[in-house]
């Protein structure tokens, strides 16, 4: 039981930054962005490549975040081109297509960055090893969980602060009512592009951390990222509720942990790893259906 708990907490906190990025695109911007399936391995590829070439893990991680931000900018730019002069924010066609095109292009970019499909980090010190050396600790188990929890709280409050700035409020308004905020003189194209950059920067940050934690970067490690991210967002909202933007960010982190705990428990119960994608789809459907079922039960 303890191993399931520690594994679920570790993976949930490790991937919570990706789930926060998915939350920004899907809930704040109302933009179904599929770029994340490419920006997560992009962050891993950039970080791993720089690490094996002798660069500092801090610089490698920062560069990975920058690469993810650039990927988000590309998606935002493609969306502007694809939608043309159309101002209907409810048309998801150009949004989906922009994300798909960027995700597809990133597969080749990731191969070019690494020069191959897989980059091992054997004998290379990442951020976790550096922190372990500083505090003379073994950065694994509960020490790793504590570090990731502190990092998640810091990132959560930074996002919370940003979303309450003037620009952050415009970002939220862009997703809620684009026509209204545009009528007030705000350039919604700029806010959307910045929001996509921020979201994909968080996703790439997850990729960089995952690569350094598991010891390799792989071009296929982003497959299913968008589904896992949505699972974390939806489960967090269903289980912990939506009260304020500050609370919902905590809910999203909690949803990421719950999702990974369910995956860890399923593996322990004997579910084959190749069945996890199906399990993820089932969990997302169950989370989506739960509010409707609960309302019907209450009415009866």
Tab-separated table of C-alpha atoms in Angstrom:
chain	number	residue	atom	x	y	z
A	1	UNK	CA	0.000	0.000	0.000
A	2	UNK	CA	2.808	2.408	0.897
A	3	UNK	CA	4.558	1.740	-2.397
A	4	UNK	CA	1.354	2.544	-4.329
A	5	UNK	CA	0.931	5.765	-2.349
A	6	UNK	CA	4.521	6.912	-2.813
A	7	UNK	CA	4.533	5.997	-6.508
A	8	UNK	CA	1.217	7.735	-7.144
A	9	UNK	CA	2.261	10.865	-5.266
A	10	UNK	CA	5.606	11.019	-7.039
A	11	UNK	CA	4.136	10.608	-10.518
A	12	UNK	CA	1.163	12.844	-9.777
A	13	UNK	CA	3.364	15.691	-8.565
A	14	UNK	CA	5.823	15.148	-11.404
A	15	UNK	CA	3.090	15.460	-14.030
A	16	UNK	CA	0.982	18.111	-12.257
A	17	UNK	CA	2.764	20.907	-14.145
A	18	UNK	CA	1.588	19.363	-17.407
A	19	UNK	CA	-1.962	19.146	-16.031
A	20	UNK	CA	-1.768	22.823	-15.025
A	21	UNK	CA	-0.759	23.632	-18.600
A	22	UNK	CA	-3.712	21.661	-19.974
A	23	UNK	CA	-5.982	23.488	-17.519
A	24	UNK	CA	-4.802	26.857	-18.851
A	25	UNK	CA	-5.557	25.941	-22.458
A	26	UNK	CA	-8.818	24.051	-21.973
A	27	UNK	CA	-10.404	25.913	-19.072
A	28	UNK	CA	-8.873	29.400	-19.042
A	29	UNK	CA	-8.436	29.963	-22.790
A	30	UNK	CA	-11.176	27.591	-24.013
A	31	UNK	CA	-8.618	26.343	-26.545
A	32	UNK	CA	-8.473	22.557	-27.156
A	33	UNK	CA	-4.702	22.477	-27.684
A	34	UNK	CA	-3.224	19.178	-28.855
A	35	UNK	CA	0.298	20.619	-28.957
A	36	UNK	CA	1.032	19.117	-25.550
A	37	UNK	CA	1.586	15.652	-27.043
A	38	UNK	CA	4.607	17.170	-28.797
A	39	UNK	CA	5.746	19.807	-26.306
A	40	UNK	CA	6.261	17.309	-23.453
A	41	UNK	CA	8.831	15.227	-25.384
A	42	UNK	CA	10.231	18.508	-26.742
A	43	UNK	CA	11.087	19.588	-23.199
A	44	UNK	CA	12.601	16.176	-22.496
A	45	UNK	CA	14.596	16.201	-25.748
A	46	UNK	CA	16.023	19.698	-25.235
A	47	UNK	CA	16.956	19.035	-21.601
A	48	UNK	CA	18.501	15.622	-22.327
A	49	UNK	CA	20.497	16.877	-25.304
A	50	UNK	CA	21.963	19.793	-23.377
A	51	UNK	CA	22.744	17.582	-20.385
A	52	UNK	CA	24.680	15.005	-22.411
A	53	UNK	CA	26.654	17.865	-23.969
A	54	UNK	CA	27.796	19.005	-20.536
A	55	UNK	CA	25.489	21.957	-19.890
A	56	UNK	CA	24.149	22.822	-16.456
A	57	UNK	CA	20.897	21.011	-15.548
A	58	UNK	CA	19.405	24.373	-14.542
A	59	UNK	CA	20.182	25.828	-17.958
A	60	UNK	CA	18.949	22.664	-19.665
A	61	UNK	CA	15.638	22.806	-17.792
A	62	UNK	CA	15.236	26.518	-18.497
A	63	UNK	CA	15.957	25.935	-22.190
A	64	UNK	CA	13.333	23.176	-22.226
A	65	UNK	CA	10.742	25.586	-20.838
A	66	UNK	CA	11.746	28.150	-23.467
A	67	UNK	CA	11.343	25.563	-26.220
A	68	UNK	CA	7.861	24.724	-24.945
A	69	UNK	CA	6.915	28.399	-24.896
A	70	UNK	CA	8.064	28.709	-28.520
A	71	UNK	CA	5.926	25.682	-29.446
A	72	UNK	CA	2.901	27.387	-27.896
A	73	UNK	CA	3.665	30.570	-29.828
A	74	UNK	CA	3.785	28.560	-33.053
A	75	UNK	CA	0.368	27.058	-32.314
A	76	UNK	CA	-1.018	30.518	-31.589
A	77	UNK	CA	0.454	31.889	-34.808
A	78	UNK	CA	-0.940	28.995	-36.859
A	79	UNK	CA	-4.342	29.591	-35.318
A	80	UNK	CA	-4.269	33.196	-36.499
A	81	UNK	CA	-3.405	32.073	-40.022
A	82	UNK	CA	-5.993	29.296	-40.121
A	83	UNK	CA	-8.916	31.288	-38.750
A	84	UNK	CA	-8.248	34.198	-41.132
A	85	UNK	CA	-10.647	37.043	-40.426
A	86	UNK	CA	-13.074	34.829	-38.555
A	87	UNK	CA	-13.981	36.158	-35.096
A	88	UNK	CA	-16.211	33.307	-33.905
A	89	UNK	CA	-14.385	31.996	-30.827
A	90	UNK	CA	-16.713	28.976	-30.599
A	91	UNK	CA	-15.366	27.483	-33.835
A	92	UNK	CA	-12.862	24.895	-32.631
A	93	UNK	CA	-11.786	23.752	-36.108
A	94	UNK	CA	-8.832	26.142	-36.544
A	95	UNK	CA	-7.819	25.614	-32.898
A	96	UNK	CA	-7.706	21.843	-33.215
A	97	UNK	CA	-5.943	21.977	-36.571
A	98	UNK	CA	-3.292	24.409	-35.289
A	99	UNK	CA	-2.483	22.087	-32.389
A	100	UNK	CA	-2.427	19.002	-34.595
A	101	UNK	CA	-0.063	20.642	-37.099
A	102	UNK	CA	2.340	21.804	-34.394
A	103	UNK	CA	2.225	18.429	-32.632
A	104	UNK	CA	2.978	16.662	-35.915
A	105	UNK	CA	5.862	18.989	-36.731
A	106	UNK	CA	7.312	18.605	-33.239
A	107	UNK	CA	7.818	14.874	-33.775
A	108	UNK	CA	10.418	15.664	-36.422
A	109	UNK	CA	11.826	18.539	-34.370
A	110	UNK	CA	12.329	16.234	-31.386
A	111	UNK	CA	14.134	13.682	-33.557
A	112	UNK	CA	16.367	16.439	-34.917
A	113	UNK	CA	17.111	17.808	-31.445
A	114	UNK	CA	18.173	14.423	-30.083
A	115	UNK	CA	19.587	13.063	-33.334
A	116	UNK	CA	17.883	9.734	-32.578
A	117	UNK	CA	14.689	8.428	-31.029
A	118	UNK	CA	16.067	7.934	-27.520
A	119	UNK	CA	18.689	9.755	-25.448
A	120	UNK	CA	19.894	8.012	-22.245
A	121	UNK	CA	21.164	10.080	-19.320
A	122	UNK	CA	23.382	7.435	-17.733
A	123	UNK	CA	26.060	9.007	-15.567
A	124	UNK	CA	24.679	12.504	-16.142
A	125	UNK	CA	23.657	14.615	-13.143
A	126	UNK	CA	20.281	16.343	-13.434
A	127	UNK	CA	18.523	18.794	-11.133
A	128	UNK	CA	17.548	16.063	-8.678
A	129	UNK	CA	21.160	14.911	-8.267
A	130	UNK	CA	22.324	18.509	-7.809
A	131	UNK	CA	19.755	19.136	-5.076
A	132	UNK	CA	20.661	15.831	-3.426
A	133	UNK	CA	24.327	16.926	-3.347
A	134	UNK	CA	23.432	20.297	-1.835
A	135	UNK	CA	21.449	18.828	1.046
A	136	UNK	CA	23.397	15.551	1.278
A	137	UNK	CA	20.210	13.554	0.736
A	138	UNK	CA	19.049	10.758	-1.507
A	139	UNK	CA	16.607	12.465	-3.877
A	140	UNK	CA	14.208	9.544	-4.052
A	141	UNK	CA	11.162	8.277	-2.204
A	142	UNK	CA	9.613	10.711	0.231
A	143	UNK	CA	12.395	13.275	-0.127
A	144	UNK	CA	11.634	13.513	-3.833
A	145	UNK	CA	7.902	13.757	-3.093
A	146	UNK	CA	8.529	16.591	-0.619
A	147	UNK	CA	10.653	18.489	-3.131
A	148	UNK	CA	8.069	18.065	-5.913
A	149	UNK	CA	5.269	19.126	-3.548
A	150	UNK	CA	7.127	22.328	-2.641
A	151	UNK	CA	7.829	22.989	-6.312
A	152	UNK	CA	4.169	22.390	-7.207
A	153	UNK	CA	3.018	24.845	-4.517
A	154	UNK	CA	5.455	27.505	-5.742
A	155	UNK	CA	4.356	27.087	-9.372
A	156	UNK	CA	0.689	27.080	-8.319
A	157	UNK	CA	1.003	30.392	-6.489
A	158	UNK	CA	2.987	31.933	-9.351
A	159	UNK	CA	0.210	30.999	-11.790
A	160	UNK	CA	-2.397	32.251	-9.319
A	161	UNK	CA	-0.574	35.583	-9.038
A	162	UNK	CA	-0.206	35.852	-12.812
A	163	UNK	CA	-3.898	35.152	-13.463
A	164	UNK	CA	-4.828	37.960	-11.048
A	165	UNK	CA	-2.662	40.547	-12.808
A	166	UNK	CA	-4.265	42.856	-15.370
A	167	UNK	CA	-2.951	40.733	-18.229
A	168	UNK	CA	-3.992	37.523	-16.482
A	169	UNK	CA	-7.545	38.819	-16.056
A	170	UNK	CA	-7.593	39.652	-19.778
A	171	UNK	CA	-6.404	36.095	-20.407
A	172	UNK	CA	-9.316	34.690	-18.422
A	173	UNK	CA	-11.764	37.043	-20.128
A	174	UNK	CA	-10.489	35.917	-23.539
A	175	UNK	CA	-11.630	32.388	-22.779
A	176	UNK	CA	-14.895	33.449	-21.097
A	177	UNK	CA	-16.141	36.074	-23.558
A	178	UNK	CA	-13.769	36.971	-26.355
A	179	UNK	CA	-16.201	39.344	-28.065
A	180	UNK	CA	-16.648	41.424	-24.917
A	181	UNK	CA	-12.959	41.741	-24.090
A	182	UNK	CA	-12.176	42.585	-27.718
A	183	UNK	CA	-14.817	45.335	-27.650
A	184	UNK	CA	-12.968	46.818	-24.671
A	185	UNK	CA	-9.848	47.239	-26.805
A	186	UNK	CA	-7.861	44.150	-25.775
A	187	UNK	CA	-5.925	42.330	-28.476
A	188	UNK	CA	-7.179	38.799	-27.845
A	189	UNK	CA	-4.738	37.372	-30.380
A	190	UNK	CA	-1.815	38.446	-28.191
A	191	UNK	CA	-3.371	37.163	-24.966
A	192	UNK	CA	-4.169	33.812	-26.568
A	193	UNK	CA	-0.653	33.363	-27.944
A	194	UNK	CA	0.900	34.258	-24.579
A	195	UNK	CA	-1.467	31.849	-22.812
A	196	UNK	CA	-0.573	29.033	-25.190
A	197	UNK	CA	3.114	29.775	-24.667
A	198	UNK	CA	2.723	29.674	-20.879
A	199	UNK	CA	0.754	26.411	-21.003
A	200	UNK	CA	3.200	24.615	-23.281
A	201	UNK	CA	6.123	25.960	-21.251
A	202	UNK	CA	4.652	24.167	-18.221
A	203	UNK	CA	4.191	20.993	-20.266
A	204	UNK	CA	7.808	21.140	-21.502
A	205	UNK	CA	8.923	21.722	-17.898
A	206	UNK	CA	7.256	18.439	-16.993
A	207	UNK	CA	9.040	16.749	-19.891
A	208	UNK	CA	12.409	18.030	-18.684
A	209	UNK	CA	11.773	16.840	-15.111
A	210	UNK	CA	10.477	13.447	-16.228
A	211	UNK	CA	13.520	12.869	-18.448
A	212	UNK	CA	15.890	13.705	-15.584
A	213	UNK	CA	13.949	11.613	-13.104
A	214	UNK	CA	13.628	8.482	-15.244
A	215	UNK	CA	17.060	8.802	-16.854
A	216	UNK	CA	16.211	9.110	-20.545
A	217	UNK	CA	14.246	11.093	-23.116
A	218	UNK	CA	12.212	9.323	-25.771
A	219	UNK	CA	10.476	10.730	-28.819
A	220	UNK	CA	7.322	8.734	-28.034
A	221	UNK	CA	6.969	9.706	-24.376
A	222	UNK	CA	4.321	12.332	-25.165
A	223	UNK	CA	1.770	9.926	-26.646
A	224	UNK	CA	-1.489	10.255	-24.716
A	225	UNK	CA	-0.361	13.340	-22.787
A	226	UNK	CA	-3.469	15.305	-23.670
A	227	UNK	CA	-5.768	12.531	-22.414
A	228	UNK	CA	-3.831	12.165	-19.160
A	229	UNK	CA	-3.900	15.942	-18.717
A	230	UNK	CA	-7.647	16.103	-19.275
A	231	UNK	CA	-8.119	13.211	-16.856
A	232	UNK	CA	-6.268	15.166	-14.162
A	233	UNK	CA	-8.234	18.369	-14.823
A	234	UNK	CA	-11.650	16.684	-14.893
A	235	UNK	CA	-10.997	14.459	-11.875
A	236	UNK	CA	-9.739	17.416	-9.878
A	237	UNK	CA	-12.831	19.474	-10.683
A	238	UNK	CA	-15.205	16.596	-9.946
A	239	UNK	CA	-13.581	15.445	-6.693
A	240	UNK	CA	-12.418	18.755	-5.188
A	241	UNK	CA	-14.869	21.182	-6.799
A	242	UNK	CA	-14.547	24.620	-8.391
A	243	UNK	CA	-14.740	27.636	-6.079
A	244	UNK	CA	-12.165	30.188	-7.177
A	245	UNK	CA	-9.209	30.248	-9.535
A	246	UNK	CA	-6.861	29.708	-6.588
A	247	UNK	CA	-8.823	26.703	-5.360
A	248	UNK	CA	-9.230	25.147	-8.798
A	249	UNK	CA	-5.451	25.196	-9.305
A	250	UNK	CA	-5.132	23.102	-6.141
A	251	UNK	CA	-7.932	20.886	-7.467
A	252	UNK	CA	-6.032	20.321	-10.696
A	253	UNK	CA	-2.897	19.280	-8.791
A	254	UNK	CA	-5.035	16.977	-6.655
A	255	UNK	CA	-6.624	15.533	-9.776
A	256	UNK	CA	-3.202	14.752	-11.206
A	257	UNK	CA	-2.291	12.887	-8.007
A	258	UNK	CA	-5.595	10.979	-7.895
A	259	UNK	CA	-5.195	9.918	-11.531
A	260	UNK	CA	-1.668	8.622	-10.959
A	261	UNK	CA	-2.745	6.844	-7.763
A	262	UNK	CA	-5.445	5.058	-9.755
A	263	UNK	CA	-2.908	4.066	-12.401
A	264	UNK	CA	-0.427	2.820	-9.770
A	265	UNK	CA	-3.161	0.865	-8.002
A	266	UNK	CA	-4.343	-0.661	-11.268
A	267	UNK	CA	-0.840	-1.855	-12.103
A	268	UNK	CA	-0.538	-3.379	-8.644
A	269	UNK	CA	-3.834	-5.208	-9.173
A	270	UNK	CA	-2.400	-6.852	-12.264
A	271	UNK	CA	-3.657	-4.722	-15.150
A	272	UNK	CA	-1.237	-5.017	-18.067
A	273	UNK	CA	0.719	-1.838	-18.986
A	274	UNK	CA	-0.590	-2.018	-22.565
A	275	UNK	CA	-4.134	-1.637	-21.192
A	276	UNK	CA	-3.405	1.659	-19.401
A	277	UNK	CA	-4.499	3.849	-22.329
A	278	UNK	CA	-7.889	2.119	-22.333
A	279	UNK	CA	-8.088	2.542	-18.564
A	280	UNK	CA	-7.310	6.253	-18.942
A	281	UNK	CA	-10.121	6.673	-21.465
A	282	UNK	CA	-12.533	4.863	-19.145
A	283	UNK	CA	-11.513	7.071	-16.200
A	284	UNK	CA	-12.061	10.250	-18.246
A	285	UNK	CA	-15.509	9.070	-19.365
A	286	UNK	CA	-16.409	8.129	-15.775
A	287	UNK	CA	-15.281	11.535	-14.482
A	288	UNK	CA	-17.281	13.325	-17.184
A	289	UNK	CA	-20.405	11.278	-16.510
A	290	UNK	CA	-20.225	11.509	-12.711
A	291	UNK	CA	-21.773	15.023	-12.316
A	292	UNK	CA	-24.731	14.101	-14.545
A	293	UNK	CA	-25.332	10.819	-12.727
A	294	UNK	CA	-25.073	12.553	-9.347
A	295	UNK	CA	-27.674	15.174	-10.363
A	296	UNK	CA	-30.107	12.463	-11.464
A	297	UNK	CA	-29.641	10.568	-8.196
A	298	UNK	CA	-30.223	13.766	-6.152
A	299	UNK	CA	-33.411	14.576	-8.086
A	300	UNK	CA	-34.791	11.134	-7.428
